[in-house]
Short mmCIF file of C-alpha atoms and ligand atoms in Angstrom, two decimals:
data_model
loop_
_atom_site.label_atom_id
_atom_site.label_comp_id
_atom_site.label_asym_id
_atom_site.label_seq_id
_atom_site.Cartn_x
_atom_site.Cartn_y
_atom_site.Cartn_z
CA UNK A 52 -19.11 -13.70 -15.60
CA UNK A 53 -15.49 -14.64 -15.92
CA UNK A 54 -12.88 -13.25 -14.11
CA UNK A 55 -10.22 -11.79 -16.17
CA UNK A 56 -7.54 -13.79 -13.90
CA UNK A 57 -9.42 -17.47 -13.67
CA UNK A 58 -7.97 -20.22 -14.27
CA UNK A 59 -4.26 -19.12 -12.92
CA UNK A 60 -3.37 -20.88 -9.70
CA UNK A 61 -1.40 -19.31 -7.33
CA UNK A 62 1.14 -20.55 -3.97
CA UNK A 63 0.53 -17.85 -1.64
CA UNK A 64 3.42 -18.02 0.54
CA UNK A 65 2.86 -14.82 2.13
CA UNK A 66 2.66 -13.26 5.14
CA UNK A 67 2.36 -9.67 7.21
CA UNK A 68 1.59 -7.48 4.76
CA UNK A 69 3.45 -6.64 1.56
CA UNK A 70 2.95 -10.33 0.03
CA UNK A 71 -0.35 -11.13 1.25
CA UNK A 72 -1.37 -7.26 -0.52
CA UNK A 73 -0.85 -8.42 -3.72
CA UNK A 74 -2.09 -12.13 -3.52
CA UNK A 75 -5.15 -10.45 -2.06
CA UNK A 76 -5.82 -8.07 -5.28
CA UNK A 77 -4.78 -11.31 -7.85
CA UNK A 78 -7.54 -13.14 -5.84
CA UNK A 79 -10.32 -10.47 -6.41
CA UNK A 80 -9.28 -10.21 -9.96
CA UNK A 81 -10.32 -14.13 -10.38
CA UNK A 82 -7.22 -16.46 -9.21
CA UNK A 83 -7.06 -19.26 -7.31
CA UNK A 84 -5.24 -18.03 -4.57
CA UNK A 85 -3.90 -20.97 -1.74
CA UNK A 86 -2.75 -19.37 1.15
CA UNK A 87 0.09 -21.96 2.71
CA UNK A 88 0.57 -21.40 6.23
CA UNK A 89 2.51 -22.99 8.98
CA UNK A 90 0.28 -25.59 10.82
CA UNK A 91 -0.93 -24.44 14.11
CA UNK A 92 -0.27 -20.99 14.00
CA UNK A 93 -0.35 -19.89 10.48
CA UNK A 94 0.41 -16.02 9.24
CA UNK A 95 1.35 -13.81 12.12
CA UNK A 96 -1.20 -11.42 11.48
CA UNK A 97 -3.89 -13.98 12.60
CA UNK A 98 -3.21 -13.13 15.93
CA UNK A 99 -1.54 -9.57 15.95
CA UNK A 100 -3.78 -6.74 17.14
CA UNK A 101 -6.79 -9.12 17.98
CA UNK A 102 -9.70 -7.24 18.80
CA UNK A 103 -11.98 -10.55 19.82
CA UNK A 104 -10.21 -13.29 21.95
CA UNK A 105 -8.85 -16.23 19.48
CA UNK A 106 -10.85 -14.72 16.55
CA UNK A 107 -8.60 -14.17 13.31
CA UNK A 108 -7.29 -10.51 13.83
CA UNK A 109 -8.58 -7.64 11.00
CA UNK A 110 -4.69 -7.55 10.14
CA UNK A 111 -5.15 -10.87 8.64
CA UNK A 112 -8.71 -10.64 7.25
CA UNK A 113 -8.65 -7.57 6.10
CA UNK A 114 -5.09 -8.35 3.26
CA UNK A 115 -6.07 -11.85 2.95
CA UNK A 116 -9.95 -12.28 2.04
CA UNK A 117 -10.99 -13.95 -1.27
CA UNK A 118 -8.29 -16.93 -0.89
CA UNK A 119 -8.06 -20.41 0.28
CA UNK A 120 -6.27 -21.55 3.48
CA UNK A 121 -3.62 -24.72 3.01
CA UNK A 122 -2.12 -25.96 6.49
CA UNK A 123 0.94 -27.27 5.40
CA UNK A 124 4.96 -28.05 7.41
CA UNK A 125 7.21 -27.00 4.73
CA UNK A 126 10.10 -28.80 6.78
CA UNK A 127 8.56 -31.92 7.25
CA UNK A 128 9.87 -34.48 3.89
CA UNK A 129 6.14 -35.15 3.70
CA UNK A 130 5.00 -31.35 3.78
CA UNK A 131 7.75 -30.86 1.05
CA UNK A 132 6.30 -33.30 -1.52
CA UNK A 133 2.88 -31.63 -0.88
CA UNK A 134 4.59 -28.27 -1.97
CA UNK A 135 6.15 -30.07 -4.67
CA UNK A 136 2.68 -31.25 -6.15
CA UNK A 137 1.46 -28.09 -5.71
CA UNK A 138 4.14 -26.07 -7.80
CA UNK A 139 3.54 -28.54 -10.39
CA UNK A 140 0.21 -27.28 -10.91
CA UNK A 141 0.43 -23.76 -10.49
CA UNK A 142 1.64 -20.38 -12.20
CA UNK A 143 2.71 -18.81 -9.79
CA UNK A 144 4.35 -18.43 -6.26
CA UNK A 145 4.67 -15.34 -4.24
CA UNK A 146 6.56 -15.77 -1.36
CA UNK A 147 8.17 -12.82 0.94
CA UNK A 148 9.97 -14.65 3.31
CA UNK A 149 13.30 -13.15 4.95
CA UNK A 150 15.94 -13.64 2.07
CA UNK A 151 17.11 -16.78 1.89
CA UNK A 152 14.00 -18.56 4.09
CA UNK A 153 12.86 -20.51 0.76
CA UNK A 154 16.38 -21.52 -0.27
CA UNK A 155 16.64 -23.13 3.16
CA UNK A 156 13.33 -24.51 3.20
CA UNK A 157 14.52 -26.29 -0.28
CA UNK A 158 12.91 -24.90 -2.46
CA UNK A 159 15.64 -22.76 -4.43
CA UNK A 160 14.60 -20.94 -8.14
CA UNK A 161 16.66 -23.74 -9.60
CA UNK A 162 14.56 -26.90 -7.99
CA UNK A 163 11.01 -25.09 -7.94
CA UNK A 164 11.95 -24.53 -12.34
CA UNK A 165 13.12 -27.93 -12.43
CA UNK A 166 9.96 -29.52 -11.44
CA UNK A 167 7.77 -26.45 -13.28
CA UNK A 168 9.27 -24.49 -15.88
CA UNK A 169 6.29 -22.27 -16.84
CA UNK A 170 6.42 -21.36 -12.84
CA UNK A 171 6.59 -17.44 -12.49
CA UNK A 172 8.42 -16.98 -8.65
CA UNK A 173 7.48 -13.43 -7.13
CA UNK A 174 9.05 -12.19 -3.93
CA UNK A 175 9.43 -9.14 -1.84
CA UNK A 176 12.30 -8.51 -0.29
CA UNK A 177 13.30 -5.31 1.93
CA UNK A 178 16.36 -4.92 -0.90
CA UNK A 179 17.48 -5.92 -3.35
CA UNK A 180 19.34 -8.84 -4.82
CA UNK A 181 23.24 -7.88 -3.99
CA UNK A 182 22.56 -4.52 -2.08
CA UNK A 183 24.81 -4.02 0.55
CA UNK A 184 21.91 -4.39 2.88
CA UNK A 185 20.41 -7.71 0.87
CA UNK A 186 20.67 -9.72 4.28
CA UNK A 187 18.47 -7.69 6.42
CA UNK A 188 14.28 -8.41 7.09
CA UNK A 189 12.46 -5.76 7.12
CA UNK A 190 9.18 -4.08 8.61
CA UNK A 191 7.32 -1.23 6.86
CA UNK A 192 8.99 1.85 8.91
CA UNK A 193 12.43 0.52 7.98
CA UNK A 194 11.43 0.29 4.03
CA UNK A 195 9.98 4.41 4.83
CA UNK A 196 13.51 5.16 6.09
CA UNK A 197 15.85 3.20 3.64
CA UNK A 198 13.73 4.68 0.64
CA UNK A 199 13.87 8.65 1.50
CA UNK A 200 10.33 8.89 2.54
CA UNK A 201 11.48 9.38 5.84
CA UNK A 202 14.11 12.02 5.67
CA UNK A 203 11.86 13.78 3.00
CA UNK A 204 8.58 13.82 5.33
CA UNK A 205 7.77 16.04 8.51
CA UNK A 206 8.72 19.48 9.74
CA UNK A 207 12.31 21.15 8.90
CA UNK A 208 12.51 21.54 12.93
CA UNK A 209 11.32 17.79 13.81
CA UNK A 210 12.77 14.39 12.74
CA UNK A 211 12.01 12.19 9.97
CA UNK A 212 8.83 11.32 9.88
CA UNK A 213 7.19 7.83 8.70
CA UNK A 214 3.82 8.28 6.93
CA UNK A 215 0.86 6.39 8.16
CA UNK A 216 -0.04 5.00 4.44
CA UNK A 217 1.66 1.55 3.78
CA UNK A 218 4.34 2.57 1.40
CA UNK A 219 6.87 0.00 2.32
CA UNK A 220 4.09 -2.77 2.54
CA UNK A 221 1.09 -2.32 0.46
CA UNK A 222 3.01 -0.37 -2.20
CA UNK A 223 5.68 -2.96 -2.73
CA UNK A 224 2.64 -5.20 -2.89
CA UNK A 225 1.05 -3.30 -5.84
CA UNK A 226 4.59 -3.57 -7.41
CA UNK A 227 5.02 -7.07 -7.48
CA UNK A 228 1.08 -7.29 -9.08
CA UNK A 229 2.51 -5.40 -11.67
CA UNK A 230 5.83 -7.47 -12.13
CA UNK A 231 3.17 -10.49 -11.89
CA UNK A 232 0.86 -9.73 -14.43
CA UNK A 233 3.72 -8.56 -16.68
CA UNK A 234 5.59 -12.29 -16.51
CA UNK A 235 2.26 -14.04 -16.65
CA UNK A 236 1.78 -12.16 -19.76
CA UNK A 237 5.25 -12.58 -20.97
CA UNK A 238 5.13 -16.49 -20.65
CA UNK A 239 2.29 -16.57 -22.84
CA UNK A 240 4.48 -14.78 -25.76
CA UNK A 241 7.43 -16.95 -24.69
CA UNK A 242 6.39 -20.77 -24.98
CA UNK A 243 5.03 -21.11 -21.42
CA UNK A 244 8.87 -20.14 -19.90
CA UNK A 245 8.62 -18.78 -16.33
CA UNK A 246 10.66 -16.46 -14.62
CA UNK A 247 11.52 -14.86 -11.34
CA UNK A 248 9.99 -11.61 -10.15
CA UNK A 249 11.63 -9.47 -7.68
CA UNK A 250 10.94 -6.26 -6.30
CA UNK A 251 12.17 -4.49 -3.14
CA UNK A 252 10.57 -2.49 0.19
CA UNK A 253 13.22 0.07 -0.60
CA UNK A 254 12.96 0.44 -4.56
CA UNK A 255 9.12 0.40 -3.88
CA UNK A 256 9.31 3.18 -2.05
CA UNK A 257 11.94 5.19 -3.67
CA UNK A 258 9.65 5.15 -6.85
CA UNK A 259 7.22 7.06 -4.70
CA UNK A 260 9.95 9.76 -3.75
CA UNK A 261 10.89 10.30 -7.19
CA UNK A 262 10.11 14.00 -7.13
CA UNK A 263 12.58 14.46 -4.28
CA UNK A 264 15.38 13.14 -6.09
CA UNK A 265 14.41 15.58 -8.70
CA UNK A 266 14.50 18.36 -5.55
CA UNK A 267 18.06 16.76 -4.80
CA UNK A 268 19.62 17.60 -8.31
CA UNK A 269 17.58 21.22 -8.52
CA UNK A 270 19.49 21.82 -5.02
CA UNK A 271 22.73 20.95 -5.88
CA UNK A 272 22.07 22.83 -9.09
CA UNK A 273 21.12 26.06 -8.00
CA UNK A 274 21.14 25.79 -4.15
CA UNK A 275 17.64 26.90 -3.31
CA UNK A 276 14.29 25.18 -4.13
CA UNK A 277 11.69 28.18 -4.52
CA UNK A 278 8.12 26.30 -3.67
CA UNK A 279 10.18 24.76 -0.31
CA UNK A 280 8.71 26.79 2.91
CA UNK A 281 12.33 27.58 3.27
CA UNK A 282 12.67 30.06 0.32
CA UNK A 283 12.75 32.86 0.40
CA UNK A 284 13.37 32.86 4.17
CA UNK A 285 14.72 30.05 5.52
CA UNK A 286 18.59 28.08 5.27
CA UNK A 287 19.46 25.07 2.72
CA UNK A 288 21.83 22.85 3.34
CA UNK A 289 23.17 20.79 0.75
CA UNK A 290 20.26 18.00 1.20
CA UNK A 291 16.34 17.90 0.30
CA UNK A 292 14.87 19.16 3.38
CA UNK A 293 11.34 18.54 5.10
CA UNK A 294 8.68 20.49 3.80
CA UNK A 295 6.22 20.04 6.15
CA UNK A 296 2.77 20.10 4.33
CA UNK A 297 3.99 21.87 1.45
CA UNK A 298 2.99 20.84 -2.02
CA UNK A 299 5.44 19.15 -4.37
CA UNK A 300 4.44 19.81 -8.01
CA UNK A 301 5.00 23.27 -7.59
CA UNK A 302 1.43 24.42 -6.62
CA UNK A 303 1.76 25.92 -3.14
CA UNK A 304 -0.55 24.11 -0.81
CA UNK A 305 -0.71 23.88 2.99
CA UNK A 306 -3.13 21.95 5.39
CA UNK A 307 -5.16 24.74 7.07
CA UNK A 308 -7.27 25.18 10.11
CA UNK A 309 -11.41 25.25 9.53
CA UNK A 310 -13.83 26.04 12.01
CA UNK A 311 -13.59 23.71 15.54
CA UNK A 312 -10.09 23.00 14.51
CA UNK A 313 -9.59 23.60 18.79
CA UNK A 314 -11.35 20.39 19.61
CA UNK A 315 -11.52 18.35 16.45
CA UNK A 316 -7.65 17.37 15.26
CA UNK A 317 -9.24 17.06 11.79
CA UNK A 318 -10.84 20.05 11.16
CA UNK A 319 -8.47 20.62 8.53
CA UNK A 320 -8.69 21.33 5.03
CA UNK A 321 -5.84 20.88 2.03
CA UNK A 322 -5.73 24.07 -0.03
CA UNK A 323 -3.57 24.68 -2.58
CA UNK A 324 -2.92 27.46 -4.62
CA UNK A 325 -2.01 27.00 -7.97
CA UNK A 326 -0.29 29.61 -10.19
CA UNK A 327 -3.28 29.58 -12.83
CA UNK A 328 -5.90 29.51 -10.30
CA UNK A 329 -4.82 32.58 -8.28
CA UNK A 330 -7.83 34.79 -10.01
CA UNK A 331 -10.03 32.03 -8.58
CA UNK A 332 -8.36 31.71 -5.05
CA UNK A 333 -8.48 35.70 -4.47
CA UNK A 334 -11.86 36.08 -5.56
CA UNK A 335 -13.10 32.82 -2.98
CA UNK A 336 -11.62 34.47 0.03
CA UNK A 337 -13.10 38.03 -0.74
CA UNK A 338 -9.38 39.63 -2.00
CA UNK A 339 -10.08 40.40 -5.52
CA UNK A 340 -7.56 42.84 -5.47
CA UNK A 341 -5.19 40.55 -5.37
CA UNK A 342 -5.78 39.74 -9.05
CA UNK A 343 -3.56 42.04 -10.69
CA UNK A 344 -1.70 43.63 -7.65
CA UNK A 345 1.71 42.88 -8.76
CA UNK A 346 2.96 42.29 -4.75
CA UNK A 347 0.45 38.62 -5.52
CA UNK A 348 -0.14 37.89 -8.93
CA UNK A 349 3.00 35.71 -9.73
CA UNK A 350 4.10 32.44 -7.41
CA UNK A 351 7.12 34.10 -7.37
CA UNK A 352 5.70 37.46 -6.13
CA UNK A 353 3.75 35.45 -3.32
CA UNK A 354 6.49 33.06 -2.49
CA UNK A 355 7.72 35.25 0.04
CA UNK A 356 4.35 35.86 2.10
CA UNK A 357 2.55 32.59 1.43
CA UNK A 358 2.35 32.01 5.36
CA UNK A 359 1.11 35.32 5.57
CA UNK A 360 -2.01 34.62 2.70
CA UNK A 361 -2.74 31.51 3.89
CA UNK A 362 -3.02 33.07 7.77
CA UNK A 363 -5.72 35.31 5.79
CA UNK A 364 -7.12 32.40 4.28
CA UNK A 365 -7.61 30.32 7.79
CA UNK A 366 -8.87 34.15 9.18
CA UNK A 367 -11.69 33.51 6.22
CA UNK A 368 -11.96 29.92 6.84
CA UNK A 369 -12.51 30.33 10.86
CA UNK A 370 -16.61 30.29 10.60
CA UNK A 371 -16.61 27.65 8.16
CA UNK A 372 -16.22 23.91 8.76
CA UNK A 373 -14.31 21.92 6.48
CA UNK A 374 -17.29 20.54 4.45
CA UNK A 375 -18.99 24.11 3.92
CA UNK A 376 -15.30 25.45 3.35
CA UNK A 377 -14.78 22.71 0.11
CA UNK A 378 -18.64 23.12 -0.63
CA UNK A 379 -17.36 26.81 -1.50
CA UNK A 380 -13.62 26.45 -3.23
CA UNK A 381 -15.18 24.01 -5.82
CA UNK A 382 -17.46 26.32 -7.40
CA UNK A 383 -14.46 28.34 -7.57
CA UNK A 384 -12.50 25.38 -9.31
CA UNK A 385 -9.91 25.15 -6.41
CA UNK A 386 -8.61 21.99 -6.00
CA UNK A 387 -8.95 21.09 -2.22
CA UNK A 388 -9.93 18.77 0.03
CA UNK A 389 -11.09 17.94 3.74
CA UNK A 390 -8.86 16.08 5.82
CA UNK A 391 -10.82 12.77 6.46
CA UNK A 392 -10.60 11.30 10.01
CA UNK A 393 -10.69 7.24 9.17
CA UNK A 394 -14.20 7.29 11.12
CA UNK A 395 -15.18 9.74 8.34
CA UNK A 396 -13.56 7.49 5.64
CA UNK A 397 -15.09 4.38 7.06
CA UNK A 398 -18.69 6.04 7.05
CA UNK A 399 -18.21 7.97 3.74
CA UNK A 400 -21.40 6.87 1.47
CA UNK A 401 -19.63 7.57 -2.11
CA UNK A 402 -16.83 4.84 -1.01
CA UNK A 403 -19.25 2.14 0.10
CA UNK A 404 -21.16 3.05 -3.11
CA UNK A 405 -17.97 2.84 -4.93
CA UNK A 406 -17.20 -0.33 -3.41
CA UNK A 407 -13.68 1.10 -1.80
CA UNK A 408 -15.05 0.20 1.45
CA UNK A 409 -17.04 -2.96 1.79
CA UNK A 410 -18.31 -4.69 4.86
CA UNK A 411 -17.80 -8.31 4.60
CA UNK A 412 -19.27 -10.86 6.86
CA UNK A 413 -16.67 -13.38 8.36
CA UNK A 414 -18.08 -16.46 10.50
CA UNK A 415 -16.13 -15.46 13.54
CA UNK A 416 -15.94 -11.91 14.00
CA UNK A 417 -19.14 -11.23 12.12
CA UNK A 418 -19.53 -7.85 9.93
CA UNK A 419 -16.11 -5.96 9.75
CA UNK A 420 -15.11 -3.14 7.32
CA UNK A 421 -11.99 -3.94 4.19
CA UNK A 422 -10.91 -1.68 1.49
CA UNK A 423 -11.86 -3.06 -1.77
CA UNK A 424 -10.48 -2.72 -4.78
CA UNK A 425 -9.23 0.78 -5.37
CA UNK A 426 -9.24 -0.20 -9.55
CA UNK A 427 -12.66 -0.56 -10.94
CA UNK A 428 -13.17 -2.07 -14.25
CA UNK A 429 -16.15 -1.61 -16.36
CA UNK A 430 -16.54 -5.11 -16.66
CA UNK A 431 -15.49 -6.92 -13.71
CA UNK A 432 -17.82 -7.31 -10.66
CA UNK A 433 -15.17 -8.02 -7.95
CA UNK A 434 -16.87 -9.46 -4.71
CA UNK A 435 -14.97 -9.33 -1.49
CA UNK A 436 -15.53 -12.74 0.33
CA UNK A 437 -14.21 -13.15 3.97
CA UNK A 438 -10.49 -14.77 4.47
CA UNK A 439 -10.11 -18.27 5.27
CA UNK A 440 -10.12 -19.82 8.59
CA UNK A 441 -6.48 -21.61 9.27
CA UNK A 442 -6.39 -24.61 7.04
CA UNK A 443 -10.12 -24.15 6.25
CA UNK A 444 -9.31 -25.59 2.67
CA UNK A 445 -6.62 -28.16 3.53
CA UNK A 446 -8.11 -31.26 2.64
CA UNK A 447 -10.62 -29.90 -0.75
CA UNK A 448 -6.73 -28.79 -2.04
CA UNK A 449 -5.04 -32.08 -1.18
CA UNK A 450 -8.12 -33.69 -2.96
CA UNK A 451 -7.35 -31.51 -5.62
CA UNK A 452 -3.75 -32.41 -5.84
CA UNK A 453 -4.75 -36.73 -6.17
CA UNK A 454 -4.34 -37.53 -2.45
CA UNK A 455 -6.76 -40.10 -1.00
CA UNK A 456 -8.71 -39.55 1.91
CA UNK A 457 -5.90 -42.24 3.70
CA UNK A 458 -3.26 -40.52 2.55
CA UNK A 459 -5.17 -37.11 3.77
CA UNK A 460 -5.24 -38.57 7.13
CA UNK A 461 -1.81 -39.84 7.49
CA UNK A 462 -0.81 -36.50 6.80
CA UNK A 463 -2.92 -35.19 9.53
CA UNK A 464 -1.86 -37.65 12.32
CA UNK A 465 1.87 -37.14 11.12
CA UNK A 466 1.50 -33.20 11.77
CA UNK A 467 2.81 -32.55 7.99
CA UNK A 468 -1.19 -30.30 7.39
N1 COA B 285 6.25 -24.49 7.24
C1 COA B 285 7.47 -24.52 7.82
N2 COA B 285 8.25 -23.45 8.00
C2 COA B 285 7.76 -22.27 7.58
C3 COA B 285 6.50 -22.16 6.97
C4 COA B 285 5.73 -23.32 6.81
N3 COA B 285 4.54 -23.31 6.25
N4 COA B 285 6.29 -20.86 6.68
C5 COA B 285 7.38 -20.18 7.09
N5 COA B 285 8.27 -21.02 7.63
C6 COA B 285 9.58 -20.71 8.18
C7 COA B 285 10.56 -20.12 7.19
O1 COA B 285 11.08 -21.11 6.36
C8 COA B 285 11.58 -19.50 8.12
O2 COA B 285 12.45 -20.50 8.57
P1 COA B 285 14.08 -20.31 8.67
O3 COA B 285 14.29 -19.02 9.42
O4 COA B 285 14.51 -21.50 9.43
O5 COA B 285 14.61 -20.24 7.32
C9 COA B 285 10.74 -19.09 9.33
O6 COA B 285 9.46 -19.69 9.13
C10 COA B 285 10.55 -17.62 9.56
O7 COA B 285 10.40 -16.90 8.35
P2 COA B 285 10.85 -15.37 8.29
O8 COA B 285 10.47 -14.84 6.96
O9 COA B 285 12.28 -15.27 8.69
O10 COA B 285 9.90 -14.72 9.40
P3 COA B 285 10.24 -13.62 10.50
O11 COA B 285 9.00 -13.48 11.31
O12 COA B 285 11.47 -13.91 11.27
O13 COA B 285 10.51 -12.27 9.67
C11 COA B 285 9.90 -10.55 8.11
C12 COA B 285 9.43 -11.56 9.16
C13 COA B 285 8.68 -9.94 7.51
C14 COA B 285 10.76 -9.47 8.79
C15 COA B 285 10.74 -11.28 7.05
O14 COA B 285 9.96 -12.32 6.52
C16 COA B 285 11.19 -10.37 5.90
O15 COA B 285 12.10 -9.56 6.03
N6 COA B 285 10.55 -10.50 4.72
C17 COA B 285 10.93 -9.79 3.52
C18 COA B 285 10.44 -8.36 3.54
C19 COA B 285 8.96 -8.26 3.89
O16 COA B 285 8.13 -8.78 3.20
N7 COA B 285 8.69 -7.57 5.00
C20 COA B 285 7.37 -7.47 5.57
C21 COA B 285 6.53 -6.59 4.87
S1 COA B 285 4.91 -6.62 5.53
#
């Protein structure tokens, strides 16, 4: 079968996490992805976190699998005429290098459209292009705080709180898919022209917090915000404050305790009640006369002893376990959910079904565990292979490019691959 993206050759100057996300997802979707790494040492992540002594860490196989590896000294005048042969036969480059890295390196929009002007150049960045903060680099936590995930997550009486999921890295990733995809497409409508692509940690981010900046308005609107654990009870100041584990569309939801909750730290489940569903929810924990009693039947009514129903509910929930508990609430149409330790994620048999979570067999490390591809397609098999070994496709790509085998060697002895 053909791969929707095949064909479409890719410079993936990427590294950590954010850039190497989203080369990682164009690779599984069918592109020729060649990873270009500093001889020697290559992507950081290779050795961060390594759990078998000078094996490639999971950091780097688990964001970078499906692509090529290209050894290659960007700052050598040899390396750079290797980079230069290479952007004249590609689409695209992705690059998220601290801002101004590629400019230094040479290769500025200007020069890399010069020698290809169908090239489409995608970087991350922690902000964005004349932000006050432009100059800074920037690590996933710092993205969480600069974007309002911080300040917006955690408990009204702790600090801000950074959320384990990669929103600063991963997400800004899946952005600059999108932004990719969108030029690739808009170069074929435009006679081949390329462009640049450009998408910040923070914006990334802030796109995820958009329903707090609707909070923010509400606030300074009316000065309360009635589905916040606050109300009716509690102070607001003149910011969004931290809801804890409240829910944010306005269906009242908290994480609560299930049987062995003492010794297990995830015997939890999500339950939320939502205004339609109340029948539902009073009639699954045995309080049917909750249904019409005016005191419950209106989010309003309950707003003001929602700890106090969902102490009840954990009271009902105390012989159950988490499973049996959600086993129950669905026939009920609740919408709920377990909390999933990663062991139970890892082990789950709908996502290795799914393909969400593949094992993957790597020559070094042997059989380790990735996330796949979280969009499935009805007609697009997409195969997770293991991630290259440094330079493990060095000399097939300079091959590829017209270089002899001499010229491959001189290369080699002159430290430029
Ligand atoms: N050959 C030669 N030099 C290379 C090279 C290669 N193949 N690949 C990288 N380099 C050089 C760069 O040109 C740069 O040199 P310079 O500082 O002299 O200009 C140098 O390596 C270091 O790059 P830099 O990006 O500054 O790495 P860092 O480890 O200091 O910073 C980040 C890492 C992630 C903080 C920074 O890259 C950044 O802020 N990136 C943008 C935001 C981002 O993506 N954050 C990470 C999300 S996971």
């Amino acid at each position: 079968m053909t791969k929707p993206l095949e064909g479409i050759k890719i410079i993936d100057f990427t590294h950590v996490q954010a850039g190497p996300a989203a080369t990682q997802m164009l690779a599984w979707f069918g592109a020729d992805v060649i990873k270009v790494e500093r001889p020697g040492s290559g992507d950081v992540t290779r050795s961060q976190l390594r759990h078998i002594k000078d094996a490639d860490a999971l950091y780097f196989t688990m964001l970078n699998s499906n692509k090529k590896s290209l050894t290659l000294d960007t700052k050598t005048q040899k390396g750079k005429k290797v980079l230069e042969r290479l952007i004249r036969e590609s689409d695209v480059l992705v690059e998220n290098f601290a801002p101004g890295a590629l400019d230094r390196m040479g290769f500025t929009w200007e020069h890399i459209h010069e020698l290809n002007p169908g090239m489409i150049v995608a970087s991350v960045k922690g902000f964005s292009d004349g932000h006050h903060f432009e100059d800074l680099k920037v690590y996933e936590n710092v993205a969480q705080a600069a974007g309002g995930a911080a300040s917006t997550t955690g408990f009204w009486d702790g600090p801000p709180t950074v959320s384990g999921a990669a929103l600063g890295d991963s997400n800004t990733g899946m952005h600059l898919v999108i932004g990719i995809l969108t030029a690739l497409h808009a170069r074929d409508k435009n006679g081949g022209k390329g462009q640049k692509v450009s998408v910040s940690m923070q914006d990334a981010v802030i796109n995820l917090v958009r329903v707090k900046l609707r909070d923010q308005q509400r606030l300074d609107a009316t000065g309360i915000l009635e589905e916040y654990p606050q109300y009716p009870h509690g102070q607001f100041t003149d910011v969004v404050p931290r809801g804890g584990n409240a829910g944010g569309g306005g269906q009242p939801g908290w994480v609560l305790k299930c049987k062995g909750w003492e010794t297990d730290p995830n015997a939890y489940i999500y339950f939320t009640i939502q205004g339609h569903a109340w029948p539902k929810v009073a009639e699954a924990i045995g309080k049917p006369e909750w249904i019409d009693d005016p005191a419950y039947n209106t989010a309003l009514a309950r707003q003001d002893k929602i700890f106090d129903i969902f102490s009840y509910i954990e009271e009902w929930l105390s012989d159950k376990t988490k499973f049996e508990a959600v086993d129950i609430l669905r026939k009920f149409d609740i919408p709920c959910a377990p909390v999933l330790s990663m062991k139970e994620i890892a082990n789950d048999p709908s996502l290795r079904k799914s393909g969400t979570i593949v094992e993957v067999n790597h020559p070094v490390i042997g059989k380790y565990l990735t996330v796949g591809s979280p969009i499935k397609f009805s007609d697009l098999d997409i195969d997770i292979t293991a991630s290259p070994l440094l330079g493990q496709h060095t000399n097939d790509v300079l091959k590829d490019l017209g270089y002899s085998q001499e010229e491959i060697s001189e290369l080699h002895d002159e430290k430029a691959v």
